[in-house]
């Protein structure tokens, strides 16, 4: 399928991005209540709860495997099931069914690392998917990384949510930061103001690297660069127009980038080829 096809390029990072990321510490907290759930990701599946409460939820991914993984939450319209989703994808691998909606989640996480994203969950039936492909180009969800998650209608006792201090706005086809990201831990609000599904993959770059060089490494047939052109440290997976998510990430001084691999539905061209990538310095 196209959107996995364009993500194919991410796979090689699983071979090179083995350094441990320091887990994000909680930033300043507000009074906003939130629940916390954690999923282990491995080849090929997720371990975690199959039911959660509705509302703001920190979704943590712990990558206990050997390849790059993420969590793409997909919400199914009422009456649709995981089985119907699987059949629909089998019948037409080129597109997700119209009754399945991209609802974010923690983005690309290297082996041995953990990242998290906050999403506002509504009651209903969800799926957790990993859309990142293996080295044959098969998306991980087709290899078993697909698991149902029921969001109940019962409210739960909650902790406190970190207060976002930077906003990343996604549009067709740009990233905009509300202000500079500084060294330390930040909770970043990611808002999709575009007309297509977008994601934010946050990439730590080498000191003289650029997100353009990182993206260039994903050209089909490109040799694996040494040293690697960057390491993903999380972000928010695909969200629908008008939707949002939050990611708490820890930055050290240096160079970083943002990139979106989602394809334009009309052409299949990944958004970064339309300019949806940017680099920035953290001081
Ligand atoms: Cu995009």
mmCIF file of C-alpha atoms and ligand atoms in Angstrom:
data_model
loop_
_atom_site.group_PDB
_atom_site.id
_atom_site.type_symbol
_atom_site.label_atom_id
_atom_site.label_comp_id
_atom_site.label_asym_id
_atom_site.label_seq_id
_atom_site.Cartn_x
_atom_site.Cartn_y
_atom_site.Cartn_z
ATOM 1 C CA UNK A 1 0.000 0.000 0.000
ATOM 2 C CA UNK A 2 1.162 3.484 -0.758
ATOM 3 C CA UNK A 3 1.395 4.879 2.718
ATOM 4 C CA UNK A 4 3.378 1.912 3.895
ATOM 5 C CA UNK A 5 5.336 1.981 0.697
ATOM 6 C CA UNK A 6 6.627 5.444 1.464
ATOM 7 C CA UNK A 7 7.405 4.442 5.017
ATOM 8 C CA UNK A 8 9.502 1.603 3.684
ATOM 9 C CA UNK A 9 12.487 3.844 3.810
ATOM 10 C CA UNK A 10 12.233 4.189 7.581
ATOM 11 C CA UNK A 11 13.096 0.554 8.032
ATOM 12 C CA UNK A 12 16.823 0.870 7.659
ATOM 13 C CA UNK A 13 16.932 2.971 10.786
ATOM 14 C CA UNK A 14 16.090 -0.148 12.718
ATOM 15 C CA UNK A 15 19.539 -1.351 11.725
ATOM 16 C CA UNK A 16 21.420 1.745 12.709
ATOM 17 C CA UNK A 17 19.531 3.476 15.493
ATOM 18 C CA UNK A 18 20.486 1.480 18.532
ATOM 19 C CA UNK A 19 21.470 4.169 21.003
ATOM 20 C CA UNK A 20 19.340 4.498 24.093
ATOM 21 C CA UNK A 21 17.169 7.617 24.385
ATOM 22 C CA UNK A 22 16.700 8.936 27.902
ATOM 23 C CA UNK A 23 13.017 8.436 28.747
ATOM 24 C CA UNK A 24 11.082 11.682 28.946
ATOM 25 C CA UNK A 25 10.665 12.992 32.475
ATOM 26 C CA UNK A 26 7.408 14.725 33.370
ATOM 27 C CA UNK A 27 7.404 18.447 32.595
ATOM 28 C CA UNK A 28 5.421 21.064 34.468
ATOM 29 C CA UNK A 29 1.986 19.681 35.229
ATOM 30 C CA UNK A 30 -1.360 21.317 34.831
ATOM 31 C CA UNK A 31 -4.628 20.258 36.435
ATOM 32 C CA UNK A 32 -5.726 18.381 33.338
ATOM 33 C CA UNK A 33 -6.520 14.787 34.314
ATOM 34 C CA UNK A 34 -4.942 11.995 32.318
ATOM 35 C CA UNK A 35 -4.541 8.223 32.352
ATOM 36 C CA UNK A 36 -1.356 6.322 31.540
ATOM 37 C CA UNK A 37 -1.099 3.089 29.527
ATOM 38 C CA UNK A 38 1.957 1.304 28.184
ATOM 39 C CA UNK A 39 2.474 -1.156 25.342
ATOM 40 C CA UNK A 40 5.487 -3.307 24.564
ATOM 41 C CA UNK A 41 6.231 -3.522 20.831
ATOM 42 C CA UNK A 42 8.221 -6.392 19.325
ATOM 43 C CA UNK A 43 8.490 -8.532 16.161
ATOM 44 C CA UNK A 44 5.596 -8.690 15.546
ATOM 45 C CA UNK A 45 3.002 -7.647 18.043
ATOM 46 C CA UNK A 46 1.991 -5.468 20.970
ATOM 47 C CA UNK A 47 1.611 -6.402 24.625
ATOM 48 C CA UNK A 48 -0.638 -4.181 26.685
ATOM 49 C CA UNK A 49 -4.169 -3.596 27.901
ATOM 50 C CA UNK A 50 -7.077 -4.392 25.577
ATOM 51 C CA UNK A 51 -9.386 -1.914 27.348
ATOM 52 C CA UNK A 52 -8.781 1.640 28.483
ATOM 53 C CA UNK A 53 -10.928 4.469 29.801
ATOM 54 C CA UNK A 54 -11.887 7.445 27.619
ATOM 55 C CA UNK A 55 -10.308 10.893 27.781
ATOM 56 C CA UNK A 56 -6.763 12.222 27.660
ATOM 57 C CA UNK A 57 -4.382 9.274 27.727
ATOM 58 C CA UNK A 58 -0.611 8.960 27.696
ATOM 59 C CA UNK A 59 0.208 6.064 25.381
ATOM 60 C CA UNK A 60 3.723 4.819 25.998
ATOM 61 C CA UNK A 61 5.519 2.465 23.606
ATOM 62 C CA UNK A 62 8.454 0.399 24.871
ATOM 63 C CA UNK A 63 10.357 -1.107 21.974
ATOM 64 C CA UNK A 64 11.576 -4.491 23.208
ATOM 65 C CA UNK A 65 12.287 -5.646 19.654
ATOM 66 C CA UNK A 66 15.057 -5.254 17.101
ATOM 67 C CA UNK A 67 13.338 -3.059 14.510
ATOM 68 C CA UNK A 68 11.887 0.437 14.567
ATOM 69 C CA UNK A 69 8.247 0.470 15.791
ATOM 70 C CA UNK A 70 5.475 2.962 16.484
ATOM 71 C CA UNK A 71 1.813 2.953 17.453
ATOM 72 C CA UNK A 72 -0.699 4.228 14.926
ATOM 73 C CA UNK A 73 -4.105 4.413 16.590
ATOM 74 C CA UNK A 74 -6.966 3.827 14.187
ATOM 75 C CA UNK A 75 -10.561 4.410 15.297
ATOM 76 C CA UNK A 76 -13.219 2.314 13.617
ATOM 77 C CA UNK A 77 -16.711 3.644 12.942
ATOM 78 C CA UNK A 78 -19.462 2.053 15.036
ATOM 79 C CA UNK A 79 -20.216 -1.508 13.982
ATOM 80 C CA UNK A 80 -16.850 -2.088 12.283
ATOM 81 C CA UNK A 81 -14.472 -4.728 13.638
ATOM 82 C CA UNK A 82 -10.784 -5.573 13.524
ATOM 83 C CA UNK A 83 -11.647 -8.531 11.313
ATOM 84 C CA UNK A 84 -13.466 -6.302 8.807
ATOM 85 C CA UNK A 85 -10.466 -3.967 8.806
ATOM 86 C CA UNK A 86 -8.100 -6.833 8.029
ATOM 87 C CA UNK A 87 -10.363 -8.072 5.207
ATOM 88 C CA UNK A 88 -10.661 -4.570 3.742
ATOM 89 C CA UNK A 89 -6.871 -4.100 3.762
ATOM 90 C CA UNK A 90 -6.409 -7.510 2.142
ATOM 91 C CA UNK A 91 -8.928 -6.661 -0.566
ATOM 92 C CA UNK A 92 -7.393 -3.237 -1.274
ATOM 93 C CA UNK A 93 -3.878 -2.855 0.147
ATOM 94 C CA UNK A 94 -3.632 0.567 -1.508
ATOM 95 C CA UNK A 95 -5.895 2.366 0.948
ATOM 96 C CA UNK A 96 -7.334 2.287 4.429
ATOM 97 C CA UNK A 97 -11.145 2.015 4.512
ATOM 98 C CA UNK A 98 -13.056 5.297 4.883
ATOM 99 C CA UNK A 99 -14.503 4.057 8.192
ATOM 100 C CA UNK A 100 -11.024 3.829 9.754
ATOM 101 C CA UNK A 101 -9.598 7.100 11.107
ATOM 102 C CA UNK A 102 -6.010 7.992 11.990
ATOM 103 C CA UNK A 103 -5.895 9.017 15.653
ATOM 104 C CA UNK A 104 -2.186 9.451 16.392
ATOM 105 C CA UNK A 105 -0.006 7.695 18.953
ATOM 106 C CA UNK A 106 3.709 7.636 19.764
ATOM 107 C CA UNK A 107 5.850 7.738 16.614
ATOM 108 C CA UNK A 108 8.999 5.925 15.454
ATOM 109 C CA UNK A 109 10.872 4.468 18.436
ATOM 110 C CA UNK A 110 14.233 2.697 18.092
ATOM 111 C CA UNK A 111 14.930 -0.705 19.717
ATOM 112 C CA UNK A 112 15.552 -0.389 23.451
ATOM 113 C CA UNK A 113 13.845 3.009 23.680
ATOM 114 C CA UNK A 114 10.505 4.226 24.917
ATOM 115 C CA UNK A 115 8.480 7.231 23.793
ATOM 116 C CA UNK A 116 4.978 8.480 24.506
ATOM 117 C CA UNK A 117 2.199 10.555 23.014
ATOM 118 C CA UNK A 118 -1.044 11.823 24.501
ATOM 119 C CA UNK A 119 -4.309 11.399 22.630
ATOM 120 C CA UNK A 120 -7.865 12.272 23.629
ATOM 121 C CA UNK A 121 -9.664 8.936 23.344
ATOM 122 C CA UNK A 122 -13.393 8.736 22.691
ATOM 123 C CA UNK A 123 -15.407 5.625 23.569
ATOM 124 C CA UNK A 124 -15.386 3.070 20.775
ATOM 125 C CA UNK A 125 -13.359 0.444 18.978
ATOM 126 C CA UNK A 126 -9.751 1.202 18.083
ATOM 127 C CA UNK A 127 -6.857 -0.706 16.559
ATOM 128 C CA UNK A 128 -3.175 -0.343 17.365
ATOM 129 C CA UNK A 129 -1.070 -0.720 14.217
ATOM 130 C CA UNK A 130 2.584 -0.492 13.331
ATOM 131 C CA UNK A 131 2.704 0.807 9.753
ATOM 132 C CA UNK A 132 6.516 0.713 9.506
ATOM 133 C CA UNK A 133 7.614 -2.007 7.041
ATOM 134 C CA UNK A 134 10.110 -4.822 7.493
ATOM 135 C CA UNK A 135 13.082 -5.131 5.147
ATOM 136 C CA UNK A 136 10.861 -6.870 2.582
ATOM 137 C CA UNK A 137 8.524 -3.879 2.493
ATOM 138 C CA UNK A 138 5.720 -5.628 4.368
ATOM 139 C CA UNK A 139 4.100 -3.337 6.935
ATOM 140 C CA UNK A 140 4.466 -4.691 10.454
ATOM 141 C CA UNK A 141 0.697 -4.798 10.956
ATOM 142 C CA UNK A 142 0.457 -7.370 8.164
ATOM 143 C CA UNK A 143 2.921 -9.480 10.189
ATOM 144 C CA UNK A 144 0.858 -9.350 13.373
ATOM 145 C CA UNK A 145 1.355 -5.854 14.768
ATOM 146 C CA UNK A 146 -2.367 -5.159 14.849
ATOM 147 C CA UNK A 147 -4.351 -5.407 18.034
ATOM 148 C CA UNK A 148 -7.830 -4.239 19.042
ATOM 149 C CA UNK A 149 -8.280 -1.717 21.840
ATOM 150 C CA UNK A 150 -11.654 -0.928 23.342
ATOM 151 C CA UNK A 151 -12.146 2.519 24.798
ATOM 152 C CA UNK A 152 -14.901 2.063 27.365
ATOM 153 C CA UNK A 153 -17.441 4.703 28.336
ATOM 154 C CA UNK A 154 -16.394 4.635 32.010
ATOM 155 C CA UNK A 155 -14.292 7.492 33.400
ATOM 156 C CA UNK A 156 -11.220 6.554 35.432
ATOM 157 C CA UNK A 157 -9.180 7.964 38.293
ATOM 158 C CA UNK A 158 -6.407 10.057 36.767
ATOM 159 C CA UNK A 159 -3.045 11.709 37.270
ATOM 160 C CA UNK A 160 -2.040 15.091 35.862
ATOM 161 C CA UNK A 161 -1.044 15.958 32.308
ATOM 162 C CA UNK A 162 2.146 17.797 31.461
ATOM 163 C CA UNK A 163 1.335 21.288 30.219
ATOM 164 C CA UNK A 164 2.366 21.806 26.582
ATOM 165 C CA UNK A 165 4.887 24.619 26.086
ATOM 166 C CA UNK A 166 5.411 24.394 22.311
ATOM 167 C CA UNK A 167 2.893 23.851 19.501
ATOM 168 C CA UNK A 168 3.764 22.204 16.189
ATOM 169 C CA UNK A 169 1.188 23.000 13.529
ATOM 170 C CA UNK A 170 0.904 20.584 10.611
ATOM 171 C CA UNK A 171 -0.428 21.870 7.303
ATOM 172 C CA UNK A 172 -0.266 20.967 3.572
ATOM 173 C CA UNK A 173 2.812 20.676 3.504
ATOM 174 C CA UNK A 174 4.656 22.400 6.309
ATOM 175 C CA UNK A 175 5.628 22.249 9.945
ATOM 176 C CA UNK A 176 5.359 25.419 12.028
ATOM 177 C CA UNK A 177 6.749 25.709 15.561
ATOM 178 C CA UNK A 178 5.177 28.228 17.937
ATOM 179 C CA UNK A 179 8.585 28.987 19.433
ATOM 180 C CA UNK A 180 12.114 27.619 19.812
ATOM 181 C CA UNK A 181 12.674 24.235 21.447
ATOM 182 C CA UNK A 182 15.320 24.463 24.150
ATOM 183 C CA UNK A 183 17.431 21.810 25.843
ATOM 184 C CA UNK A 184 15.391 19.773 28.326
ATOM 185 C CA UNK A 185 11.992 18.122 28.428
ATOM 186 C CA UNK A 186 9.071 19.615 26.550
ATOM 187 C CA UNK A 187 5.490 18.610 26.053
ATOM 188 C CA UNK A 188 4.673 19.459 22.465
ATOM 189 C CA UNK A 189 1.148 19.869 21.197
ATOM 190 C CA UNK A 190 0.817 18.663 17.588
ATOM 191 C CA UNK A 191 -2.169 20.085 15.707
ATOM 192 C CA UNK A 192 -3.241 19.157 12.174
ATOM 193 C CA UNK A 193 -4.597 22.234 10.396
ATOM 194 C CA UNK A 194 -4.145 20.695 6.946
ATOM 195 C CA UNK A 195 -6.602 18.928 4.680
ATOM 196 C CA UNK A 196 -4.762 15.577 4.737
ATOM 197 C CA UNK A 197 -3.592 13.133 7.400
ATOM 198 C CA UNK A 198 -0.171 14.208 8.707
ATOM 199 C CA UNK A 199 2.362 12.937 11.223
ATOM 200 C CA UNK A 200 5.362 14.399 13.037
ATOM 201 C CA UNK A 201 8.471 12.236 13.285
ATOM 202 C CA UNK A 202 11.077 13.979 15.450
ATOM 203 C CA UNK A 203 14.616 13.142 14.353
ATOM 204 C CA UNK A 204 17.870 13.789 16.184
ATOM 205 C CA UNK A 205 20.422 14.771 13.515
ATOM 206 C CA UNK A 206 24.218 14.625 13.475
ATOM 207 C CA UNK A 207 25.832 17.971 14.301
ATOM 208 C CA UNK A 208 26.371 18.855 10.628
ATOM 209 C CA UNK A 209 23.350 16.931 9.382
ATOM 210 C CA UNK A 210 20.080 18.126 7.922
ATOM 211 C CA UNK A 211 16.601 16.698 7.594
ATOM 212 C CA UNK A 212 17.046 16.970 3.820
ATOM 213 C CA UNK A 213 20.040 14.624 4.030
ATOM 214 C CA UNK A 214 18.015 12.357 6.313
ATOM 215 C CA UNK A 215 15.165 12.285 3.759
ATOM 216 C CA UNK A 216 17.612 11.708 0.880
ATOM 217 C CA UNK A 217 18.726 8.493 2.565
ATOM 218 C CA UNK A 218 15.210 7.178 1.911
ATOM 219 C CA UNK A 219 15.415 7.416 -1.856
ATOM 220 C CA UNK A 220 14.819 3.958 -3.290
ATOM 221 C CA UNK A 221 18.135 2.208 -3.816
ATOM 222 C CA UNK A 222 20.107 4.743 -1.789
ATOM 223 C CA UNK A 223 23.061 3.128 -0.013
ATOM 224 C CA UNK A 224 22.967 3.021 3.774
ATOM 225 C CA UNK A 225 24.908 6.089 4.886
ATOM 226 C CA UNK A 226 27.644 5.802 7.471
ATOM 227 C CA UNK A 227 27.354 7.484 9.910
ATOM 228 C CA UNK A 228 23.521 7.265 9.951
ATOM 229 C CA UNK A 229 21.807 10.503 8.909
ATOM 230 C CA UNK A 230 19.682 10.710 12.056
ATOM 231 C CA UNK A 231 17.734 8.873 14.718
ATOM 232 C CA UNK A 232 13.977 9.157 15.297
ATOM 233 C CA UNK A 233 13.072 9.946 18.899
ATOM 234 C CA UNK A 234 9.278 9.742 18.656
ATOM 235 C CA UNK A 235 6.614 12.297 17.833
ATOM 236 C CA UNK A 236 2.962 11.750 16.921
ATOM 237 C CA UNK A 237 1.735 9.266 14.277
ATOM 238 C CA UNK A 238 -0.917 10.141 11.686
ATOM 239 C CA UNK A 239 -3.772 12.364 12.781
ATOM 240 C CA UNK A 240 -6.826 13.480 10.840
ATOM 241 C CA UNK A 241 -7.381 17.125 9.795
ATOM 242 C CA UNK A 242 -8.575 19.105 12.817
ATOM 243 C CA UNK A 243 -7.230 16.570 15.297
ATOM 244 C CA UNK A 244 -4.295 16.801 17.698
ATOM 245 C CA UNK A 245 -1.926 14.875 19.960
ATOM 246 C CA UNK A 246 0.825 15.635 22.457
ATOM 247 C CA UNK A 247 4.340 14.228 22.785
ATOM 248 C CA UNK A 248 6.700 14.721 25.720
ATOM 249 C CA UNK A 249 10.296 14.594 24.473
ATOM 250 C CA UNK A 250 13.701 15.349 25.939
ATOM 251 C CA UNK A 251 16.130 17.399 23.849
ATOM 252 C CA UNK A 252 19.835 17.978 24.278
ATOM 253 C CA UNK A 253 21.673 20.844 22.556
ATOM 254 C CA UNK A 254 22.147 20.066 18.868
ATOM 255 C CA UNK A 255 20.400 19.632 15.566
ATOM 256 C CA UNK A 256 16.948 18.104 15.098
ATOM 257 C CA UNK A 257 14.394 17.736 12.351
ATOM 258 C CA UNK A 258 10.703 17.080 11.728
ATOM 259 C CA UNK A 259 9.481 14.982 8.819
ATOM 260 C CA UNK A 260 6.164 13.595 7.524
ATOM 261 C CA UNK A 261 6.123 10.333 5.525
ATOM 262 C CA UNK A 262 2.374 10.298 4.851
ATOM 263 C CA UNK A 263 1.532 10.180 1.142
ATOM 264 C CA UNK A 264 -0.582 12.546 -0.875
ATOM 265 C CA UNK A 265 -3.650 10.377 -1.633
ATOM 266 C CA UNK A 266 -3.761 11.587 -5.244
ATOM 267 C CA UNK A 267 -0.150 10.860 -6.193
ATOM 268 C CA UNK A 268 1.278 8.680 -3.440
ATOM 269 C CA UNK A 269 4.152 11.157 -3.032
ATOM 270 C CA UNK A 270 5.302 11.283 0.588
ATOM 271 C CA UNK A 271 4.721 14.691 2.105
ATOM 272 C CA UNK A 272 8.420 15.327 2.718
ATOM 273 C CA UNK A 273 8.896 15.409 -1.067
ATOM 274 C CA UNK A 274 6.427 18.325 -1.077
ATOM 275 C CA UNK A 275 8.476 20.184 1.495
ATOM 276 C CA UNK A 276 7.030 18.746 4.703
ATOM 277 C CA UNK A 277 10.312 18.607 6.591
ATOM 278 C CA UNK A 278 12.230 21.165 8.590
ATOM 279 C CA UNK A 279 15.337 21.250 10.733
ATOM 280 C CA UNK A 280 16.037 23.329 13.824
ATOM 281 C CA UNK A 281 18.715 23.848 16.448
ATOM 282 C CA UNK A 282 18.213 23.190 20.127
ATOM 283 C CA UNK A 283 20.277 25.394 22.445
HETATM 284 CU CU1 LIG B 1 2.105 15.209 6.107
#
